[in-house]
Amino acid sequence: MVHAELPGDSGLDDRVPFLARLEHEERSALLDLGRVLRFAPRAPIIHQHEPSAHILLILHGWTKVVASAANGYEALLALRGPGDIIGESSALTGRPRSATVTALEPVEALAIEHDRFRIYLEEFPGASLTLLTLTSDRMRAADRRRLDFASLHVRERFAVLLLDLARSHGRRTSQGIELAVPLSKQELAGSIGASREMVQRLLKELREREAVATGRKTLVILRPEVLRQVARSG
């Protein structure tokens, strides 16, 4: 993956997945607890509001985490990939799922029943502390993102989002930096609190400035310096 400078970026602690944070013994014990599930691209992995029976550890592939409002608006909350844990909040609180998780590409995940996961955390208190730290890092990152976005117009938020995706999910090609996760215009819009039509207009502007090239669920950043200029204009 490549890295791009971002305004207001103060570290990537929230990006370090759960498995990578564990000690070797903790990681081995956890991986022995579950069963492997496989999901096709765009297949739902967990559903918002449904009762929860297990947590999932992503082994391969990327997923999107989306929450739906009562009026039908969908917000893209996060992208989760190899080593990430999903569904842990429901496992610990007993509450229904708070978001829907969908595969963006072929995904393999380890499903661990709640009871087994709770026993594991009791047996490995270090892993329990690691999970608490991860939760705190994610909350701080979300708070920082809300604060940053509150001071920006939608055009600037979109530029920041594309730079962020280029840094975390970008791969070098002969053209430029291609986003390695396939996100639709609606999903991009849901990540910045905008409409699909607004994202279409912003992409058209960026294409006219030769900053990006787009295809069917593909997006290549040709001139990241243009995005940095837009992001800093606020």
mmCIF file of C-alpha atoms in Angstrom:
data_model
loop_
_atom_site.group_PDB
_atom_site.id
_atom_site.type_symbol
_atom_site.label_atom_id
_atom_site.label_comp_id
_atom_site.label_asym_id
_atom_site.label_seq_id
_atom_site.Cartn_x
_atom_site.Cartn_y
_atom_site.Cartn_z
ATOM 1 C CA MET A 1 0.000 0.000 0.000
ATOM 2 C CA VAL A 2 1.071 3.614 -0.523
ATOM 3 C CA HIS A 3 0.957 6.586 1.808
ATOM 4 C CA ALA A 4 -0.372 10.086 1.210
ATOM 5 C CA GLU A 5 -0.194 13.066 3.529
ATOM 6 C CA LEU A 6 -3.453 14.048 5.152
ATOM 7 C CA PRO A 7 -4.419 17.243 6.924
ATOM 8 C CA GLY A 8 -5.036 16.561 10.589
ATOM 9 C CA ASP A 9 -3.578 13.050 10.506
ATOM 10 C CA SER A 10 -2.175 12.228 13.928
ATOM 11 C CA GLY A 11 -1.321 8.554 13.683
ATOM 12 C CA LEU A 12 -2.568 5.205 12.490
ATOM 13 C CA ASP A 13 -3.031 3.342 15.799
ATOM 14 C CA ASP A 14 -6.682 2.653 14.998
ATOM 15 C CA ARG A 15 -5.597 0.909 11.781
ATOM 16 C CA VAL A 16 -3.568 -1.802 13.524
ATOM 17 C CA PRO A 17 -5.854 -4.884 13.459
ATOM 18 C CA PHE A 18 -6.722 -6.906 16.535
ATOM 19 C CA LEU A 19 -4.730 -10.015 15.603
ATOM 20 C CA ALA A 20 -1.576 -7.983 14.990
ATOM 21 C CA ARG A 21 -1.832 -6.527 18.510
ATOM 22 C CA LEU A 22 -1.907 -9.902 20.250
ATOM 23 C CA GLU A 23 1.043 -11.817 21.642
ATOM 24 C CA HIS A 24 1.894 -15.078 19.865
ATOM 25 C CA GLU A 25 0.273 -17.305 22.513
ATOM 26 C CA GLU A 26 -2.877 -15.154 22.607
ATOM 27 C CA ARG A 27 -3.166 -15.197 18.832
ATOM 28 C CA SER A 28 -2.665 -18.962 18.525
ATOM 29 C CA ALA A 29 -5.250 -19.698 21.228
ATOM 30 C CA LEU A 30 -7.805 -17.425 19.573
ATOM 31 C CA LEU A 31 -7.355 -18.935 16.116
ATOM 32 C CA ASP A 32 -8.027 -22.399 17.549
ATOM 33 C CA LEU A 33 -11.505 -21.448 18.786
ATOM 34 C CA GLY A 34 -13.602 -20.972 15.676
ATOM 35 C CA ARG A 35 -14.645 -22.257 12.298
ATOM 36 C CA VAL A 36 -13.819 -20.696 8.936
ATOM 37 C CA LEU A 37 -16.655 -19.124 6.928
ATOM 38 C CA ARG A 38 -16.359 -17.941 3.337
ATOM 39 C CA PHE A 39 -18.297 -15.111 1.698
ATOM 40 C CA ALA A 40 -18.633 -14.065 -1.942
ATOM 41 C CA PRO A 41 -18.178 -10.419 -3.013
ATOM 42 C CA ARG A 42 -21.139 -8.244 -1.924
ATOM 43 C CA ALA A 43 -22.489 -11.002 0.329
ATOM 44 C CA PRO A 44 -23.759 -9.792 3.719
ATOM 45 C CA ILE A 45 -21.703 -11.076 6.637
ATOM 46 C CA ILE A 46 -23.752 -9.697 9.523
ATOM 47 C CA HIS A 47 -26.970 -7.657 9.541
ATOM 48 C CA GLN A 48 -27.793 -4.534 11.521
ATOM 49 C CA HIS A 49 -30.348 -5.113 14.318
ATOM 50 C CA GLU A 50 -30.100 -8.918 14.180
ATOM 51 C CA PRO A 51 -29.330 -10.931 17.340
ATOM 52 C CA SER A 52 -25.658 -11.767 17.694
ATOM 53 C CA ALA A 53 -24.272 -15.276 18.219
ATOM 54 C CA HIS A 54 -20.597 -14.971 17.288
ATOM 55 C CA ILE A 55 -17.740 -12.600 16.603
ATOM 56 C CA LEU A 56 -15.746 -12.735 13.386
ATOM 57 C CA LEU A 57 -12.025 -12.456 12.750
ATOM 58 C CA ILE A 58 -11.284 -11.555 9.143
ATOM 59 C CA LEU A 59 -8.545 -13.759 7.722
ATOM 60 C CA HIS A 60 -8.594 -12.677 4.064
ATOM 61 C CA GLY A 61 -10.398 -9.986 2.088
ATOM 62 C CA TRP A 62 -11.986 -6.619 2.827
ATOM 63 C CA THR A 63 -15.416 -5.691 4.141
ATOM 64 C CA LYS A 64 -17.452 -2.520 4.585
ATOM 65 C CA VAL A 65 -19.296 -1.563 7.771
ATOM 66 C CA VAL A 66 -22.517 0.376 7.118
ATOM 67 C CA ALA A 67 -25.179 1.732 9.474
ATOM 68 C CA SER A 68 -28.677 2.608 8.209
ATOM 69 C CA ALA A 69 -30.801 5.444 9.586
ATOM 70 C CA ALA A 70 -34.582 5.281 9.967
ATOM 71 C CA ASN A 71 -35.032 7.363 6.788
ATOM 72 C CA GLY A 72 -33.011 4.865 4.752
ATOM 73 C CA TYR A 73 -29.767 6.852 4.552
ATOM 74 C CA GLU A 74 -26.690 4.625 4.794
ATOM 75 C CA ALA A 75 -23.408 5.780 6.295
ATOM 76 C CA LEU A 76 -20.159 3.986 5.540
ATOM 77 C CA LEU A 77 -18.543 3.724 8.972
ATOM 78 C CA ALA A 78 -15.383 1.766 8.277
ATOM 79 C CA LEU A 79 -13.516 -0.716 6.131
ATOM 80 C CA ARG A 80 -12.308 -3.844 7.909
ATOM 81 C CA GLY A 81 -9.749 -6.273 6.543
ATOM 82 C CA PRO A 82 -7.312 -9.048 7.446
ATOM 83 C CA GLY A 83 -6.735 -9.336 11.182
ATOM 84 C CA ASP A 84 -9.696 -7.145 12.114
ATOM 85 C CA ILE A 85 -12.366 -8.234 14.582
ATOM 86 C CA ILE A 86 -16.042 -7.471 13.943
ATOM 87 C CA GLY A 87 -19.091 -8.019 16.085
ATOM 88 C CA GLU A 88 -17.183 -7.809 19.368
ATOM 89 C CA SER A 89 -19.459 -5.118 20.813
ATOM 90 C CA SER A 90 -22.533 -7.332 20.572
ATOM 91 C CA ALA A 91 -20.576 -10.236 22.035
ATOM 92 C CA LEU A 92 -19.709 -8.242 25.141
ATOM 93 C CA THR A 93 -22.995 -6.354 25.630
ATOM 94 C CA GLY A 94 -25.557 -8.894 24.401
ATOM 95 C CA ARG A 95 -27.201 -6.210 22.270
ATOM 96 C CA PRO A 96 -28.243 -6.617 18.609
ATOM 97 C CA ARG A 97 -25.807 -5.817 15.824
ATOM 98 C CA SER A 98 -25.256 -2.078 15.426
ATOM 99 C CA ALA A 99 -24.255 -2.185 11.750
ATOM 100 C CA THR A 100 -24.275 -4.304 8.613
ATOM 101 C CA VAL A 101 -21.014 -5.796 7.385
ATOM 102 C CA THR A 102 -20.705 -6.786 3.716
ATOM 103 C CA ALA A 103 -17.880 -8.443 1.780
ATOM 104 C CA LEU A 104 -16.264 -6.204 -0.829
ATOM 105 C CA GLU A 105 -14.310 -9.134 -2.300
ATOM 106 C CA PRO A 106 -13.969 -12.851 -1.467
ATOM 107 C CA VAL A 107 -13.670 -13.001 2.311
ATOM 108 C CA GLU A 108 -12.604 -15.708 4.743
ATOM 109 C CA ALA A 109 -13.459 -15.156 8.397
ATOM 110 C CA LEU A 110 -13.190 -17.137 11.598
ATOM 111 C CA ALA A 111 -16.494 -17.340 13.503
ATOM 112 C CA ILE A 112 -16.162 -17.708 17.292
ATOM 113 C CA GLU A 113 -19.209 -18.196 19.508
ATOM 114 C CA HIS A 114 -19.782 -15.562 22.168
ATOM 115 C CA ASP A 115 -19.367 -17.902 25.126
ATOM 116 C CA ARG A 116 -16.054 -19.210 23.842
ATOM 117 C CA PHE A 117 -14.843 -15.677 23.163
ATOM 118 C CA ARG A 118 -15.748 -14.512 26.674
ATOM 119 C CA ILE A 119 -13.960 -17.512 28.230
ATOM 120 C CA TYR A 120 -10.932 -16.725 26.060
ATOM 121 C CA LEU A 121 -10.841 -13.141 27.357
ATOM 122 C CA GLU A 122 -11.003 -14.427 30.941
ATOM 123 C CA GLU A 123 -8.131 -16.823 30.321
ATOM 124 C CA PHE A 124 -6.042 -14.200 28.543
ATOM 125 C CA PRO A 125 -6.493 -10.874 30.368
ATOM 126 C CA GLY A 126 -3.822 -9.333 28.171
ATOM 127 C CA ALA A 127 -6.029 -9.945 25.131
ATOM 128 C CA SER A 128 -8.950 -8.370 26.993
ATOM 129 C CA LEU A 129 -6.868 -5.229 27.581
ATOM 130 C CA THR A 130 -5.806 -5.264 23.936
ATOM 131 C CA LEU A 131 -9.456 -5.350 22.852
ATOM 132 C CA LEU A 132 -10.252 -2.441 25.167
ATOM 133 C CA THR A 133 -7.336 -0.462 23.709
ATOM 134 C CA LEU A 134 -8.509 -1.202 20.172
ATOM 135 C CA THR A 135 -12.025 -0.010 21.010
ATOM 136 C CA SER A 136 -10.601 3.190 22.486
ATOM 137 C CA ASP A 137 -8.407 3.779 19.421
ATOM 138 C CA ARG A 138 -11.381 3.341 17.099
ATOM 139 C CA MET A 139 -13.513 5.756 19.129
ATOM 140 C CA ARG A 140 -10.757 8.374 19.188
ATOM 141 C CA ALA A 141 -10.246 8.021 15.444
ATOM 142 C CA ALA A 142 -13.992 8.425 14.838
ATOM 143 C CA ASP A 143 -14.112 11.498 17.097
ATOM 144 C CA ARG A 144 -11.104 12.991 15.314
ATOM 145 C CA ARG A 145 -12.702 12.345 11.937
ATOM 146 C CA ARG A 146 -15.980 13.994 13.000
ATOM 147 C CA LEU A 147 -14.083 17.019 14.301
ATOM 148 C CA ASP A 148 -12.023 17.329 11.133
ATOM 149 C CA PHE A 149 -15.074 16.930 8.899
ATOM 150 C CA ALA A 150 -17.133 19.437 10.883
ATOM 151 C CA SER A 151 -14.721 22.187 9.822
ATOM 152 C CA LEU A 152 -14.726 21.213 6.134
ATOM 153 C CA HIS A 153 -17.106 21.691 3.217
ATOM 154 C CA VAL A 154 -18.239 18.577 1.346
ATOM 155 C CA ARG A 155 -15.686 19.152 -1.463
ATOM 156 C CA GLU A 156 -12.837 19.232 1.062
ATOM 157 C CA ARG A 157 -14.214 16.194 2.925
ATOM 158 C CA PHE A 158 -14.278 14.239 -0.320
ATOM 159 C CA ALA A 159 -10.663 15.122 -1.103
ATOM 160 C CA VAL A 160 -9.603 14.063 2.407
ATOM 161 C CA LEU A 161 -11.500 10.787 1.999
ATOM 162 C CA LEU A 162 -9.804 9.968 -1.309
ATOM 163 C CA LEU A 163 -6.370 10.740 0.134
ATOM 164 C CA ASP A 164 -7.163 8.588 3.151
ATOM 165 C CA LEU A 165 -8.265 5.684 0.941
ATOM 166 C CA ALA A 166 -5.173 6.097 -1.235
ATOM 167 C CA ARG A 167 -2.954 5.857 1.814
ATOM 168 C CA SER A 168 -4.674 2.877 3.414
ATOM 169 C CA HIS A 169 -6.021 0.984 0.358
ATOM 170 C CA GLY A 170 -4.048 2.311 -2.602
ATOM 171 C CA ARG A 171 -1.807 0.371 -4.974
ATOM 172 C CA ARG A 172 0.594 1.779 -7.528
ATOM 173 C CA THR A 173 -0.242 1.285 -11.194
ATOM 174 C CA SER A 174 1.196 2.697 -14.406
ATOM 175 C CA GLN A 175 -1.511 5.382 -14.277
ATOM 176 C CA GLY A 176 -1.357 6.387 -10.642
ATOM 177 C CA ILE A 177 -2.759 5.158 -7.326
ATOM 178 C CA GLU A 178 -5.704 2.793 -7.747
ATOM 179 C CA LEU A 179 -8.056 2.229 -4.823
ATOM 180 C CA ALA A 180 -7.825 -1.474 -4.033
ATOM 181 C CA VAL A 181 -11.291 -1.711 -2.474
ATOM 182 C CA PRO A 182 -14.285 -1.385 -4.819
ATOM 183 C CA LEU A 183 -16.565 1.339 -3.460
ATOM 184 C CA SER A 184 -19.657 2.633 -5.236
ATOM 185 C CA LYS A 185 -20.577 6.318 -5.476
ATOM 186 C CA GLN A 186 -23.273 5.717 -2.866
ATOM 187 C CA GLU A 187 -20.721 4.206 -0.495
ATOM 188 C CA LEU A 188 -18.353 7.122 -1.026
ATOM 189 C CA ALA A 189 -21.237 9.514 -0.390
ATOM 190 C CA GLY A 190 -22.165 7.684 2.807
ATOM 191 C CA SER A 191 -18.637 8.135 4.106
ATOM 192 C CA ILE A 192 -18.746 11.943 3.910
ATOM 193 C CA GLY A 193 -22.409 12.659 4.634
ATOM 194 C CA ALA A 194 -23.256 13.678 1.065
ATOM 195 C CA SER A 195 -25.633 12.562 -1.679
ATOM 196 C CA ARG A 196 -24.717 10.271 -4.540
ATOM 197 C CA GLU A 197 -25.419 13.119 -6.947
ATOM 198 C CA MET A 198 -22.961 15.367 -5.127
ATOM 199 C CA VAL A 199 -20.237 12.709 -5.351
ATOM 200 C CA GLN A 200 -20.935 12.387 -9.071
ATOM 201 C CA ARG A 201 -20.460 16.149 -9.490
ATOM 202 C CA LEU A 202 -17.258 16.145 -7.443
ATOM 203 C CA LEU A 203 -15.812 13.257 -9.423
ATOM 204 C CA LYS A 204 -16.682 15.086 -12.662
ATOM 205 C CA GLU A 205 -14.795 18.164 -11.415
ATOM 206 C CA LEU A 206 -11.777 16.062 -10.470
ATOM 207 C CA ARG A 207 -11.804 14.274 -13.834
ATOM 208 C CA GLU A 208 -11.878 17.628 -15.616
ATOM 209 C CA ARG A 209 -8.819 18.666 -13.587
ATOM 210 C CA GLU A 210 -7.187 15.327 -14.539
ATOM 211 C CA ALA A 211 -6.833 14.506 -10.842
ATOM 212 C CA VAL A 212 -8.686 11.168 -11.034
ATOM 213 C CA ALA A 213 -9.817 8.595 -13.573
ATOM 214 C CA THR A 214 -12.911 6.494 -12.940
ATOM 215 C CA GLY A 215 -14.405 3.311 -14.306
ATOM 216 C CA ARG A 216 -17.003 0.802 -13.171
ATOM 217 C CA LYS A 217 -16.285 0.755 -9.418
ATOM 218 C CA THR A 218 -12.671 1.662 -10.095
ATOM 219 C CA LEU A 219 -10.992 4.915 -9.153
ATOM 220 C CA VAL A 220 -7.401 5.915 -9.900
ATOM 221 C CA ILE A 221 -5.807 8.995 -8.363
ATOM 222 C CA LEU A 222 -3.652 10.573 -11.073
ATOM 223 C CA ARG A 223 -2.574 13.773 -9.317
ATOM 224 C CA PRO A 224 -2.734 13.533 -5.513
ATOM 225 C CA GLU A 225 -1.328 17.046 -5.237
ATOM 226 C CA VAL A 226 -4.634 18.376 -6.611
ATOM 227 C CA LEU A 227 -6.523 16.527 -3.876
ATOM 228 C CA ARG A 228 -4.160 17.920 -1.229
ATOM 229 C CA GLN A 229 -4.795 21.411 -2.567
ATOM 230 C CA VAL A 230 -8.567 20.912 -2.365
ATOM 231 C CA ALA A 231 -8.322 19.376 1.114
ATOM 232 C CA ARG A 232 -6.335 22.313 2.455
ATOM 233 C CA SER A 233 -8.575 24.944 0.918
ATOM 234 C CA GLY A 234 -10.815 24.802 3.992
#
